[in-house]
Amino acid sequence: MEKIKMDDLVNYCKNYGFIFQGSSIYGGLSNSWDYGPLGRELKENIKKCWWQKFIQENPYNFGIDSAILMNPNVWISSGHVTNFNDPLIDCKNCKKRYRADNLIEEFAKSNNVTIPVEGKSGEELVNIIKSYNITCPSCHKNDFTDIRKFNLLFETNMGVTEDTKNKVYLRGETAQGIFINFLNVQRSMRLKLPFGIGQIGKSFRNEITPGNFIFRMREFEQMELEFFCKPGTDLEWFGYYKNFCLEFLKELGIKKENLRFRDHAKEELSFYSKATTDIEYKFPFGWGELWGIADRTDYDLSVHEKGSKTDLKYLDPITNEKYLPYVIEPSLGLDRTFLTIICDAYNKEVLEDNSEREVLKIHPYLAPIKVTILPLVKKYHTNKALEIYEELCKFYNISFDDAGSIGKRYRRADAVGTPYCITVDDDTLKYNTITIRNRDTMEQEKLNIKEIINYLNKNIKF
Ligand code: ATP
């Protein structure tokens, strides 16, 4: 089995209709990506899994879909306007640009030392770089510019005039839309603590070092849950969600040896956080953050209470205590999950007859196409195959392939992770039976046409 390299993965995604370079006919737009027919399906299936486990099956949690454009005071109160900055540093020698914190973190990782960077000023970061003699990973010189702070929020104007009064921001995370609706949801759904509010949607960050394909993008999607609980119970819920999130990734089929927790050391924590952990995945370019899970205390609600002058406290109906709940936030990037799933599932296998097959061993529920229908001989079996196609496409996203030998058609289906191929042959015409082939075992079974839907329902669920 051979693991995929990043360049091959980009080509694979393009060739099979998962992801295309954005605006490609105009020469592209830096780090923008368009999801193609199969990519859209996979993305949608990931969202459905998250929603099912975090909202639908969870009696404590509720979903919303808040606006991307919000009152700019939301971002002033949350601290994003002043603090949502990346420290930009350039190598004077080779002109490569870095995020100073990332440069230090990478150095710390490869030298097995802990160097806290969270909340450090530009000057402090420069001093760290100097004192550890951290060099440019590209040209190995230690000759950097000073650090410039670069705010990540995208700005735009609302209405017809372009002046500062009309300045609004594209949301930098979905979480703030949840915090500002805390009371709306609690009251309208008559909720008692603890409860969670989740949402899935686009976020925008003017990243200074986007890259690694869809790992770091300027426009991306997040799946975030804010779980509100009584202060004092927060660390218990933090532990609960840490475990729940890891189990979720394993249920998606991601190999556990490619996942790990990275607990943030005390010195690394944001000033408002009691505990933070990242779930990291072993990407082809190294370990990288996939999921951030944090105990954010009552920081977010308290800044919005102050900023909006609205009482956001929760009144406990039993004890009559009034307080701001603490929040546990598991925040997952959808595009990074997509990348993880493809990296983890992609294989090149050498078969018994020494031929090679490219196969995406993805969870059947995630597969963009669930079944492909193959008439064995175009001339004789197409009509019957189309009849089956028309019935099954009411329930699943399926495809039809009558081009080339059966072997080639199997390979095409394997390459995009289609878990089942249904072949229509003479037996179908005579006895109403089809052959269904399993992508992973490559074994085939005969089924009566009437049994297909039950078979699929049994095998394609999350
Ligand atoms: P990083 O340190 O990598 O910039 P972060 O700690 O700022 O990430 P969070 O603000 O905690 O990230 O966002 C939560 C999740 O959203 C991340 O774990 C990641 O999966 C996803 N995410 C964040 N920024 C991006 C991005 N630019 N492109 C794609 N996904 C992102």
GROMACS .gro file of C-alpha atoms and ligand atoms in nm:
model
  493
    1MET     CA    1   0.000   0.000   0.000
    2GLU     CA    2   0.129   0.342  -0.092
    3LYS     CA    3   0.031   0.665   0.080
    4ILE     CA    4  -0.046   0.970  -0.128
    5LYS     CA    5   0.186   1.274  -0.163
    6MET     CA    6   0.035   1.623  -0.156
    7ASP     CA    7   0.095   1.702  -0.526
    8ASP     CA    8  -0.057   1.370  -0.630
    9LEU     CA    9  -0.352   1.437  -0.405
   10VAL     CA   10  -0.419   1.775  -0.569
   11ASN     CA   11  -0.409   1.607  -0.911
   12TYR     CA   12  -0.627   1.321  -0.795
   13CYS     CA   13  -0.888   1.565  -0.660
   14LYS     CA   14  -0.886   1.759  -0.985
   15ASN     CA   15  -0.895   1.461  -1.221
   16TYR     CA   16  -1.185   1.292  -1.047
   17GLY     CA   17  -1.396   1.604  -0.993
   18PHE     CA   18  -1.343   1.654  -0.619
   19ILE     CA   19  -1.169   1.993  -0.611
   20PHE     CA   20  -1.065   2.238  -0.882
   21GLN     CA   21  -0.848   2.546  -0.857
   22GLY     CA   22  -1.077   2.848  -0.811
   23SER     CA   23  -1.124   3.085  -1.110
   24SER     CA   24  -0.885   2.866  -1.309
   25ILE     CA   25  -0.984   2.995  -1.655
   26TYR     CA   26  -0.878   3.344  -1.536
   27GLY     CA   27  -0.544   3.220  -1.408
   28GLY     CA   28  -0.681   3.133  -1.065
   29LEU     CA   29  -0.709   3.326  -0.740
   30SER     CA   30  -0.451   3.253  -0.475
   31ASN     CA   31  -0.564   2.970  -0.249
   32SER     CA   32  -0.924   2.956  -0.367
   33TRP     CA   33  -1.073   2.620  -0.445
   34ASP     CA   34  -1.400   2.506  -0.600
   35TYR     CA   35  -1.555   2.177  -0.501
   36GLY     CA   36  -1.662   1.970  -0.802
   37PRO     CA   37  -1.947   1.717  -0.829
   38LEU     CA   38  -1.783   1.448  -0.616
   39GLY     CA   39  -1.630   1.697  -0.374
   40ARG     CA   40  -1.964   1.859  -0.307
   41GLU     CA   41  -2.116   1.518  -0.229
   42LEU     CA   42  -1.834   1.420   0.007
   43LYS     CA   43  -1.849   1.756   0.184
   44GLU     CA   44  -2.225   1.726   0.224
   45ASN     CA   45  -2.191   1.373   0.365
   46ILE     CA   46  -1.933   1.489   0.622
   47LYS     CA   47  -2.172   1.764   0.731
   48LYS     CA   48  -2.456   1.513   0.763
   49CYS     CA   49  -2.241   1.290   0.988
   50TRP     CA   50  -2.142   1.581   1.212
   51TRP     CA   51  -2.499   1.705   1.234
   52GLN     CA   52  -2.630   1.357   1.311
   53LYS     CA   53  -2.386   1.296   1.598
   54PHE     CA   54  -2.360   1.646   1.742
   55ILE     CA   55  -2.716   1.773   1.698
   56GLN     CA   56  -2.973   1.517   1.584
   57GLU     CA   57  -2.878   1.228   1.814
   58ASN     CA   58  -2.788   1.452   2.106
   59PRO     CA   59  -3.083   1.554   2.324
   60TYR     CA   60  -2.884   1.848   2.471
   61ASN     CA   61  -2.780   2.011   2.145
   62PHE     CA   62  -2.962   2.232   1.894
   63GLY     CA   63  -2.864   2.372   1.558
   64ILE     CA   64  -2.882   2.721   1.411
   65ASP     CA   65  -2.777   2.893   1.091
   66SER     CA   66  -2.672   3.249   1.168
   67ALA     CA   67  -2.582   3.533   0.932
   68ILE     CA   68  -2.234   3.577   0.788
   69LEU     CA   69  -2.259   3.956   0.810
   70MET     CA   70  -2.314   4.079   1.164
   71ASN     CA   71  -2.316   4.409   1.347
   72PRO     CA   72  -1.945   4.511   1.352
   73ASN     CA   73  -1.970   4.554   1.730
   74VAL     CA   74  -1.987   4.174   1.756
   75TRP     CA   75  -1.625   4.159   1.635
   76ILE     CA   76  -1.518   4.457   1.842
   77SER     CA   77  -1.658   4.299   2.162
   78SER     CA   78  -1.523   3.953   2.085
   79GLY     CA   79  -1.174   4.101   2.055
   80HIS     CA   80  -1.126   4.002   1.691
   81VAL     CA   81  -1.088   4.358   1.563
   82THR     CA   82  -0.794   4.423   1.793
   83ASN     CA   83  -0.652   4.078   1.862
   84PHE     CA   84  -0.728   3.851   1.569
   85ASN     CA   85  -0.385   3.912   1.425
   86ASP     CA   86  -0.118   3.700   1.270
   87PRO     CA   87   0.243   3.806   1.335
   88LEU     CA   88   0.398   3.844   0.992
   89ILE     CA   89   0.773   3.810   0.946
   90ASP     CA   90   0.982   3.803   0.626
   91CYS     CA   91   1.321   3.650   0.564
   92LYS     CA   92   1.537   3.938   0.437
   93ASN     CA   93   1.763   3.698   0.252
   94CYS     CA   94   1.523   3.476   0.050
   95LYS     CA   95   1.209   3.692   0.092
   96LYS     CA   96   1.000   3.401   0.221
   97ARG     CA   97   0.710   3.506   0.443
   98TYR     CA   98   0.619   3.331   0.767
   99ARG     CA   99   0.386   3.352   1.061
  100ALA     CA  100   0.635   3.411   1.342
  101ASP     CA  101   0.434   3.195   1.585
  102ASN     CA  102   0.430   2.905   1.337
  103LEU     CA  103   0.801   2.940   1.277
  104ILE     CA  104   0.866   2.909   1.650
  105GLU     CA  105   0.615   2.625   1.691
  106GLU     CA  106   0.775   2.424   1.412
  107PHE     CA  107   1.118   2.481   1.565
  108ALA     CA  108   0.988   2.375   1.908
  109LYS     CA  109   0.827   2.061   1.764
  110SER     CA  110   1.137   1.944   1.584
  111ASN     CA  111   1.359   2.016   1.886
  112ASN     CA  112   1.117   1.867   2.137
  113VAL     CA  113   1.093   2.179   2.351
  114THR     CA  114   0.794   2.383   2.469
  115ILE     CA  115   0.802   2.748   2.370
  116PRO     CA  116   0.477   2.929   2.449
  117VAL     CA  117   0.372   3.176   2.177
  118GLU     CA  118   0.006   3.243   2.257
  119GLY     CA  119  -0.057   3.608   2.345
  120LYS     CA  120   0.308   3.713   2.295
  121SER     CA  121   0.378   4.056   2.150
  122GLY     CA  122   0.571   4.100   1.825
  123GLU     CA  123   0.877   4.210   2.016
  124GLU     CA  124   0.862   3.904   2.240
  125LEU     CA  125   0.836   3.674   1.937
  126VAL     CA  126   1.137   3.841   1.774
  127ASN     CA  127   1.333   3.790   2.095
  128ILE     CA  128   1.240   3.422   2.102
  129ILE     CA  129   1.355   3.382   1.740
  130LYS     CA  130   1.685   3.552   1.822
  131SER     CA  131   1.749   3.372   2.149
  132TYR     CA  132   1.690   3.025   2.002
  133ASN     CA  133   1.873   3.125   1.684
  134ILE     CA  134   1.577   3.006   1.476
  135THR     CA  135   1.666   3.018   1.108
  136CYS     CA  136   1.462   3.046   0.789
  137PRO     CA  137   1.350   2.691   0.695
  138SER     CA  138   1.409   2.778   0.330
  139CYS     CA  139   1.756   2.942   0.321
  140HIS     CA  140   1.871   2.868   0.679
  141LYS     CA  141   1.975   3.231   0.747
  142ASN     CA  142   1.873   3.416   1.062
  143ASP     CA  143   1.801   3.755   0.910
  144PHE     CA  144   1.436   3.847   0.959
  145THR     CA  145   1.239   4.171   0.936
  146ASP     CA  146   1.052   4.306   1.237
  147ILE     CA  147   0.711   4.161   1.299
  148ARG     CA  148   0.404   4.327   1.157
  149LYS     CA  149   0.061   4.246   1.297
  150PHE     CA  150  -0.183   4.153   1.028
  151ASN     CA  151  -0.556   4.140   1.107
  152LEU     CA  152  -0.729   3.835   0.966
  153LEU     CA  153  -1.081   3.975   0.933
  154PHE     CA  154  -1.200   4.052   0.582
  155GLU     CA  155  -1.367   4.389   0.562
  156THR     CA  156  -1.643   4.496   0.328
  157ASN     CA  157  -1.902   4.775   0.303
  158MET     CA  158  -2.271   4.749   0.357
  159GLY     CA  159  -2.505   4.972   0.158
  160VAL     CA  160  -2.419   5.218  -0.113
  161THR     CA  161  -2.144   5.435   0.031
  162GLU     CA  162  -1.795   5.320   0.105
  163ASP     CA  163  -1.702   5.479   0.433
  164THR     CA  164  -1.598   5.354   0.774
  165LYS     CA  165  -1.953   5.392   0.910
  166ASN     CA  166  -2.067   5.114   0.678
  167LYS     CA  167  -1.774   4.884   0.741
  168VAL     CA  168  -1.875   4.526   0.816
  169TYR     CA  169  -1.672   4.210   0.850
  170LEU     CA  170  -1.707   3.869   0.694
  171ARG     CA  171  -1.724   3.638   0.992
  172GLY     CA  172  -1.390   3.497   1.100
  173GLU     CA  173  -1.556   3.205   1.279
  174THR     CA  174  -1.910   3.073   1.310
  175ALA     CA  175  -1.893   3.071   1.691
  176GLN     CA  176  -1.981   3.439   1.740
  177GLY     CA  177  -2.315   3.386   1.563
  178ILE     CA  178  -2.389   3.129   1.834
  179PHE     CA  179  -2.287   3.345   2.131
  180ILE     CA  180  -2.504   3.636   2.022
  181ASN     CA  181  -2.802   3.398   1.988
  182PHE     CA  182  -2.748   3.227   2.323
  183LEU     CA  183  -3.055   3.387   2.483
  184ASN     CA  184  -3.273   3.354   2.171
  185VAL     CA  185  -3.214   2.980   2.159
  186GLN     CA  186  -3.237   2.926   2.534
  187ARG     CA  187  -3.567   3.110   2.560
  188SER     CA  188  -3.736   2.995   2.240
  189MET     CA  189  -3.653   2.630   2.307
  190ARG     CA  190  -3.708   2.669   2.685
  191LEU     CA  191  -3.372   2.508   2.762
  192LYS     CA  192  -3.211   2.429   3.091
  193LEU     CA  193  -2.835   2.403   3.132
  194PRO     CA  194  -2.639   2.220   3.012
  195PHE     CA  195  -2.714   2.257   2.641
  196GLY     CA  196  -2.523   2.313   2.322
  197ILE     CA  197  -2.575   2.518   2.009
  198GLY     CA  198  -2.407   2.408   1.688
  199GLN     CA  199  -2.379   2.535   1.339
  200ILE     CA  200  -2.205   2.465   1.011
  201GLY     CA  201  -2.105   2.743   0.777
  202LYS     CA  202  -1.849   2.949   0.594
  203SER     CA  203  -1.583   3.151   0.771
  204PHE     CA  204  -1.331   3.388   0.621
  205ARG     CA  205  -0.977   3.470   0.731
  206ASN     CA  206  -0.727   3.672   0.540
  207GLU     CA  207  -0.453   3.420   0.618
  208ILE     CA  208  -0.101   3.539   0.541
  209THR     CA  209   0.037   3.194   0.481
  210PRO     CA  210  -0.245   2.992   0.324
  211GLY     CA  211  -0.143   2.665   0.173
  212ASN     CA  212  -0.106   2.292   0.185
  213PHE     CA  213  -0.400   2.269  -0.054
  214ILE     CA  214  -0.723   2.299   0.149
  215PHE     CA  215  -0.549   2.276   0.489
  216ARG     CA  216  -0.529   2.653   0.530
  217MET     CA  217  -0.770   2.854   0.318
  218ARG     CA  218  -0.901   3.207   0.321
  219GLU     CA  219  -1.260   3.094   0.272
  220PHE     CA  220  -1.348   2.772   0.452
  221GLU     CA  221  -1.626   2.599   0.641
  222GLN     CA  222  -1.646   2.520   1.009
  223MET     CA  223  -1.859   2.285   1.216
  224GLU     CA  224  -1.873   2.437   1.562
  225LEU     CA  225  -2.049   2.350   1.883
  226GLU     CA  226  -2.069   2.581   2.183
  227PHE     CA  227  -2.171   2.375   2.484
  228PHE     CA  228  -2.298   2.587   2.774
  229CYS     CA  229  -2.272   2.446   3.126
  230LYS     CA  230  -2.263   2.543   3.489
  231PRO     CA  231  -1.923   2.676   3.606
  232GLY     CA  232  -1.755   2.398   3.799
  233THR     CA  233  -1.888   2.126   3.568
  234ASP     CA  234  -1.689   2.260   3.273
  235LEU     CA  235  -1.376   2.045   3.302
  236GLU     CA  236  -1.588   1.733   3.314
  237TRP     CA  237  -1.767   1.836   2.992
  238PHE     CA  238  -1.433   1.928   2.839
  239GLY     CA  239  -1.313   1.571   2.901
  240TYR     CA  240  -1.640   1.435   2.766
  241TYR     CA  241  -1.613   1.628   2.440
  242LYS     CA  242  -1.245   1.545   2.395
  243ASN     CA  243  -1.333   1.180   2.394
  244PHE     CA  244  -1.655   1.226   2.193
  245CYS     CA  245  -1.472   1.412   1.915
  246LEU     CA  246  -1.198   1.151   1.886
  247GLU     CA  247  -1.458   0.872   1.872
  248PHE     CA  248  -1.643   1.064   1.599
  249LEU     CA  249  -1.330   1.076   1.383
  250LYS     CA  250  -1.273   0.704   1.436
  251GLU     CA  251  -1.636   0.635   1.341
  252LEU     CA  252  -1.577   0.826   1.019
  253GLY     CA  253  -1.317   0.559   0.949
  254ILE     CA  254  -1.003   0.763   1.017
  255LYS     CA  255  -0.723   0.538   1.141
  256LYS     CA  256  -0.650   0.594   1.507
  257GLU     CA  257  -0.274   0.573   1.462
  258ASN     CA  258  -0.297   0.887   1.247
  259LEU     CA  259  -0.475   1.085   1.519
  260ARG     CA  260  -0.343   1.228   1.844
  261PHE     CA  261  -0.431   1.480   2.112
  262ARG     CA  262  -0.203   1.775   2.169
  263ASP     CA  263  -0.293   1.920   2.507
  264HIS     CA  264  -0.188   2.281   2.540
  265ALA     CA  265   0.055   2.344   2.823
  266LYS     CA  266  -0.051   2.598   3.087
  267GLU     CA  267   0.181   2.866   2.944
  268GLU     CA  268   0.027   2.815   2.599
  269LEU     CA  269  -0.335   2.871   2.700
  270SER     CA  270  -0.521   3.189   2.604
  271PHE     CA  271  -0.577   3.403   2.913
  272TYR     CA  272  -0.947   3.308   2.926
  273SER     CA  273  -0.907   2.936   2.864
  274LYS     CA  274  -0.893   2.677   3.141
  275ALA     CA  275  -0.799   2.391   2.908
  276THR     CA  276  -0.739   2.345   2.537
  277THR     CA  277  -0.649   2.048   2.327
  278ASP     CA  278  -0.603   2.000   1.955
  279ILE     CA  279  -0.681   1.677   1.780
  280GLU     CA  280  -0.404   1.648   1.525
  281TYR     CA  281  -0.387   1.434   1.213
  282LYS     CA  282  -0.074   1.301   1.048
  283PHE     CA  283  -0.101   1.474   0.710
  284PRO     CA  284   0.150   1.396   0.432
  285PHE     CA  285   0.330   1.720   0.536
  286GLY     CA  286   0.336   1.630   0.908
  287TRP     CA  287   0.107   1.651   1.212
  288GLY     CA  288  -0.141   1.938   1.189
  289GLU     CA  289  -0.440   2.067   1.386
  290LEU     CA  290  -0.769   1.924   1.274
  291TRP     CA  291  -0.996   2.006   1.567
  292GLY     CA  292  -0.958   2.261   1.844
  293ILE     CA  293  -1.140   2.182   2.171
  294ALA     CA  294  -1.136   2.449   2.439
  295ASP     CA  295  -1.283   2.534   2.776
  296ARG     CA  296  -1.347   2.905   2.710
  297THR     CA  297  -1.496   2.977   3.056
  298ASP     CA  298  -1.754   3.261   3.043
  299TYR     CA  299  -1.525   3.483   2.835
  300ASP     CA  300  -1.741   3.508   2.522
  301LEU     CA  301  -2.073   3.565   2.695
  302SER     CA  302  -1.919   3.818   2.932
  303VAL     CA  303  -1.765   4.030   2.655
  304HIS     CA  304  -2.094   4.029   2.465
  305GLU     CA  305  -2.286   4.112   2.782
  306LYS     CA  306  -2.061   4.412   2.830
  307GLY     CA  307  -2.048   4.513   2.464
  308SER     CA  308  -2.421   4.483   2.397
  309LYS     CA  309  -2.532   4.598   2.743
  310THR     CA  310  -2.768   4.301   2.749
  311ASP     CA  311  -2.802   4.074   3.048
  312LEU     CA  312  -2.699   3.732   2.915
  313LYS     CA  313  -2.708   3.554   3.251
  314TYR     CA  314  -2.889   3.229   3.295
  315LEU     CA  315  -3.140   3.196   3.575
  316ASP     CA  316  -3.137   2.850   3.725
  317PRO     CA  317  -3.508   2.765   3.772
  318ILE     CA  318  -3.439   2.532   4.065
  319THR     CA  319  -3.175   2.713   4.270
  320ASN     CA  320  -3.260   3.065   4.152
  321GLU     CA  321  -2.889   3.131   4.099
  322LYS     CA  322  -2.807   3.372   3.817
  323TYR     CA  323  -2.479   3.334   3.634
  324LEU     CA  324  -2.302   3.330   3.300
  325PRO     CA  325  -2.252   2.972   3.184
  326TYR     CA  326  -1.909   2.837   3.095
  327VAL     CA  327  -1.854   2.718   2.741
  328ILE     CA  328  -1.684   2.412   2.593
  329GLU     CA  329  -1.607   2.466   2.226
  330PRO     CA  330  -1.520   2.182   1.989
  331SER     CA  331  -1.439   2.362   1.663
  332LEU     CA  332  -1.377   2.154   1.352
  333GLY     CA  333  -1.282   2.265   1.001
  334LEU     CA  334  -1.491   2.097   0.733
  335ASP     CA  335  -1.230   2.133   0.459
  336ARG     CA  336  -0.959   1.998   0.688
  337THR     CA  337  -1.182   1.700   0.766
  338PHE     CA  338  -1.227   1.649   0.392
  339LEU     CA  339  -0.848   1.654   0.344
  340THR     CA  340  -0.802   1.414   0.635
  341ILE     CA  341  -1.056   1.168   0.497
  342ILE     CA  342  -0.902   1.162   0.150
  343CYS     CA  343  -0.544   1.133   0.283
  344ASP     CA  344  -0.647   0.853   0.516
  345ALA     CA  345  -0.857   0.655   0.269
  346TYR     CA  346  -0.649   0.680  -0.047
  347ASN     CA  347  -0.451   0.370  -0.139
  348LYS     CA  348  -0.269   0.219  -0.430
  349GLU     CA  349  -0.286  -0.157  -0.402
  350VAL     CA  350  -0.106  -0.429  -0.593
  351LEU     CA  351  -0.351  -0.709  -0.662
  352GLU     CA  352  -0.287  -1.083  -0.681
  353ASP     CA  353  -0.239  -1.068  -1.058
  354ASN     CA  354   0.023  -0.791  -1.006
  355SER     CA  355  -0.204  -0.523  -1.151
  356GLU     CA  356  -0.244  -0.203  -0.954
  357ARG     CA  357  -0.563  -0.048  -0.832
  358GLU     CA  358  -0.624   0.300  -0.700
  359VAL     CA  359  -0.888   0.281  -0.429
  360LEU     CA  360  -1.047   0.528  -0.192
  361LYS     CA  361  -1.140   0.318   0.111
  362ILE     CA  362  -1.385   0.564   0.250
  363HIS     CA  363  -1.676   0.493   0.489
  364PRO     CA  364  -1.971   0.390   0.264
  365TYR     CA  365  -2.186   0.669   0.412
  366LEU     CA  366  -1.925   0.928   0.310
  367ALA     CA  367  -1.878   0.795  -0.043
  368PRO     CA  368  -1.985   1.055  -0.301
  369ILE     CA  369  -2.137   0.782  -0.519
  370LYS     CA  370  -2.290   0.488  -0.337
  371VAL     CA  371  -2.351   0.255  -0.628
  372THR     CA  372  -2.258   0.241  -0.990
  373ILE     CA  373  -2.477   0.044  -1.227
  374LEU     CA  374  -2.297  -0.149  -1.499
  375PRO     CA  375  -2.476  -0.315  -1.790
  376LEU     CA  376  -2.249  -0.609  -1.882
  377VAL     CA  377  -2.312  -0.576  -2.257
  378LYS     CA  378  -2.435  -0.236  -2.363
  379LYS     CA  379  -2.651  -0.367  -2.646
  380TYR     CA  380  -2.844  -0.620  -2.438
  381HIS     CA  381  -2.846  -0.500  -2.079
  382THR     CA  382  -2.881  -0.122  -2.092
  383ASN     CA  383  -3.259  -0.100  -2.068
  384LYS     CA  384  -3.281  -0.320  -1.761
  385ALA     CA  385  -2.985  -0.140  -1.604
  386LEU     CA  386  -3.155   0.194  -1.659
  387GLU     CA  387  -3.471   0.063  -1.494
  388ILE     CA  388  -3.269  -0.025  -1.182
  389TYR     CA  389  -3.088   0.309  -1.200
  390GLU     CA  390  -3.413   0.503  -1.208
  391GLU     CA  391  -3.543   0.323  -0.901
  392LEU     CA  392  -3.226   0.351  -0.689
  393CYS     CA  393  -3.146   0.716  -0.768
  394LYS     CA  394  -3.456   0.813  -0.568
  395PHE     CA  395  -3.273   0.698  -0.256
  396TYR     CA  396  -2.903   0.734  -0.319
  397ASN     CA  397  -2.655   0.930  -0.527
  398ILE     CA  398  -2.560   0.669  -0.784
  399SER     CA  399  -2.398   0.657  -1.126
  400PHE     CA  400  -2.427   0.464  -1.450
  401ASP     CA  401  -2.126   0.343  -1.645
  402ASP     CA  402  -2.141   0.151  -1.971
  403ALA     CA  403  -1.804   0.251  -2.120
  404GLY     CA  404  -1.518   0.000  -2.149
  405SER     CA  405  -1.455  -0.343  -2.002
  406ILE     CA  406  -1.608  -0.441  -1.669
  407GLY     CA  407  -1.259  -0.447  -1.516
  408LYS     CA  408  -1.195  -0.085  -1.618
  409ARG     CA  409  -1.534   0.022  -1.488
  410TYR     CA  410  -1.460  -0.143  -1.151
  411ARG     CA  411  -1.129   0.047  -1.135
  412ARG     CA  412  -1.300   0.380  -1.200
  413ALA     CA  413  -1.553   0.310  -0.926
  414ASP     CA  414  -1.280   0.200  -0.681
  415ALA     CA  415  -1.077   0.514  -0.748
  416VAL     CA  416  -1.356   0.743  -0.628
  417GLY     CA  417  -1.456   0.520  -0.338
  418THR     CA  418  -1.787   0.384  -0.469
  419PRO     CA  419  -1.863   0.101  -0.225
  420TYR     CA  420  -2.087  -0.106  -0.454
  421CYS     CA  421  -2.101  -0.195  -0.823
  422ILE     CA  422  -2.414  -0.361  -0.957
  423THR     CA  423  -2.373  -0.560  -1.277
  424VAL     CA  424  -2.674  -0.631  -1.495
  425ASP     CA  425  -2.635  -0.941  -1.715
  426ASP     CA  426  -2.837  -1.219  -1.881
  427ASP     CA  427  -2.939  -1.356  -1.541
  428THR     CA  428  -3.099  -1.021  -1.463
  429LEU     CA  429  -3.315  -1.050  -1.774
  430LYS     CA  430  -3.403  -1.415  -1.702
  431TYR     CA  431  -3.420  -1.437  -1.322
  432ASN     CA  432  -3.426  -1.076  -1.196
  433THR     CA  433  -3.089  -1.119  -1.020
  434ILE     CA  434  -2.793  -0.885  -1.023
  435THR     CA  435  -2.432  -0.917  -0.906
  436ILE     CA  436  -2.322  -0.674  -0.640
  437ARG     CA  437  -1.948  -0.622  -0.589
  438ASN     CA  438  -1.789  -0.492  -0.273
  439ARG     CA  439  -1.515  -0.229  -0.323
  440ASP     CA  440  -1.295  -0.341  -0.034
  441THR     CA  441  -1.317  -0.719  -0.054
  442MET     CA  442  -1.382  -0.721  -0.430
  443GLU     CA  443  -1.618  -1.012  -0.359
  444GLN     CA  444  -1.939  -1.052  -0.552
  445GLU     CA  445  -2.283  -1.168  -0.444
  446LYS     CA  446  -2.602  -1.245  -0.633
  447LEU     CA  447  -2.913  -1.062  -0.518
  448ASN     CA  448  -3.269  -1.042  -0.638
  449ILE     CA  449  -3.350  -0.693  -0.764
  450LYS     CA  450  -3.608  -0.660  -0.488
  451GLU     CA  451  -3.339  -0.713  -0.223
  452ILE     CA  452  -3.107  -0.432  -0.342
  453ILE     CA  453  -3.256  -0.148  -0.144
  454ASN     CA  454  -3.258  -0.338   0.186
  455TYR     CA  455  -2.901  -0.448   0.123
  456LEU     CA  456  -2.791  -0.088   0.066
  457ASN     CA  457  -2.986   0.048   0.362
  458LYS     CA  458  -2.821  -0.211   0.585
  459ASN     CA  459  -2.469  -0.138   0.463
  460ILE     CA  460  -2.470   0.237   0.401
  461LYS     CA  461  -2.547   0.401   0.728
  462PHE     CA  462  -2.371   0.612   0.985
  463ATP     P1  463  -0.444   2.767   1.311
  463ATP     O1  464  -0.363   2.773   1.438
  463ATP     O2  465  -0.415   2.646   1.223
  463ATP     O3  466  -0.451   2.896   1.236
  463ATP     P2  467  -0.669   2.813   1.474
  463ATP     O4  468  -0.623   2.756   1.604
  463ATP     O5  469  -0.669   2.958   1.452
  463ATP     O6  470  -0.593   2.739   1.355
  463ATP     P3  471  -0.944   2.783   1.522
  463ATP     O7  472  -0.971   2.926   1.525
  463ATP     O8  473  -0.940   2.708   1.653
  463ATP     O9  474  -0.810   2.755   1.442
  463ATP    O10  475  -1.045   2.715   1.422
  463ATP     C1  476  -1.104   2.589   1.446
  463ATP     C2  477  -1.082   2.494   1.331
  463ATP    O11  478  -1.118   2.557   1.206
  463ATP     C3  479  -0.938   2.451   1.311
  463ATP    O12  480  -0.906   2.343   1.396
  463ATP     C4  481  -0.938   2.411   1.165
  463ATP    O13  482  -0.989   2.279   1.149
  463ATP     C5  483  -1.034   2.509   1.103
  463ATP     N1  484  -0.962   2.621   1.042
  463ATP     C6  485  -0.913   2.731   1.102
  463ATP     N2  486  -0.854   2.813   1.013
  463ATP     C7  487  -0.864   2.752   0.893
  463ATP     C8  488  -0.823   2.787   0.761
  463ATP     N3  489  -0.759   2.900   0.736
  463ATP     N4  490  -0.851   2.701   0.660
  463ATP     C9  491  -0.917   2.585   0.683
  463ATP     N5  492  -0.959   2.548   0.806
  463ATP    C10  493  -0.933   2.629   0.910
   0.00000   0.00000   0.00000
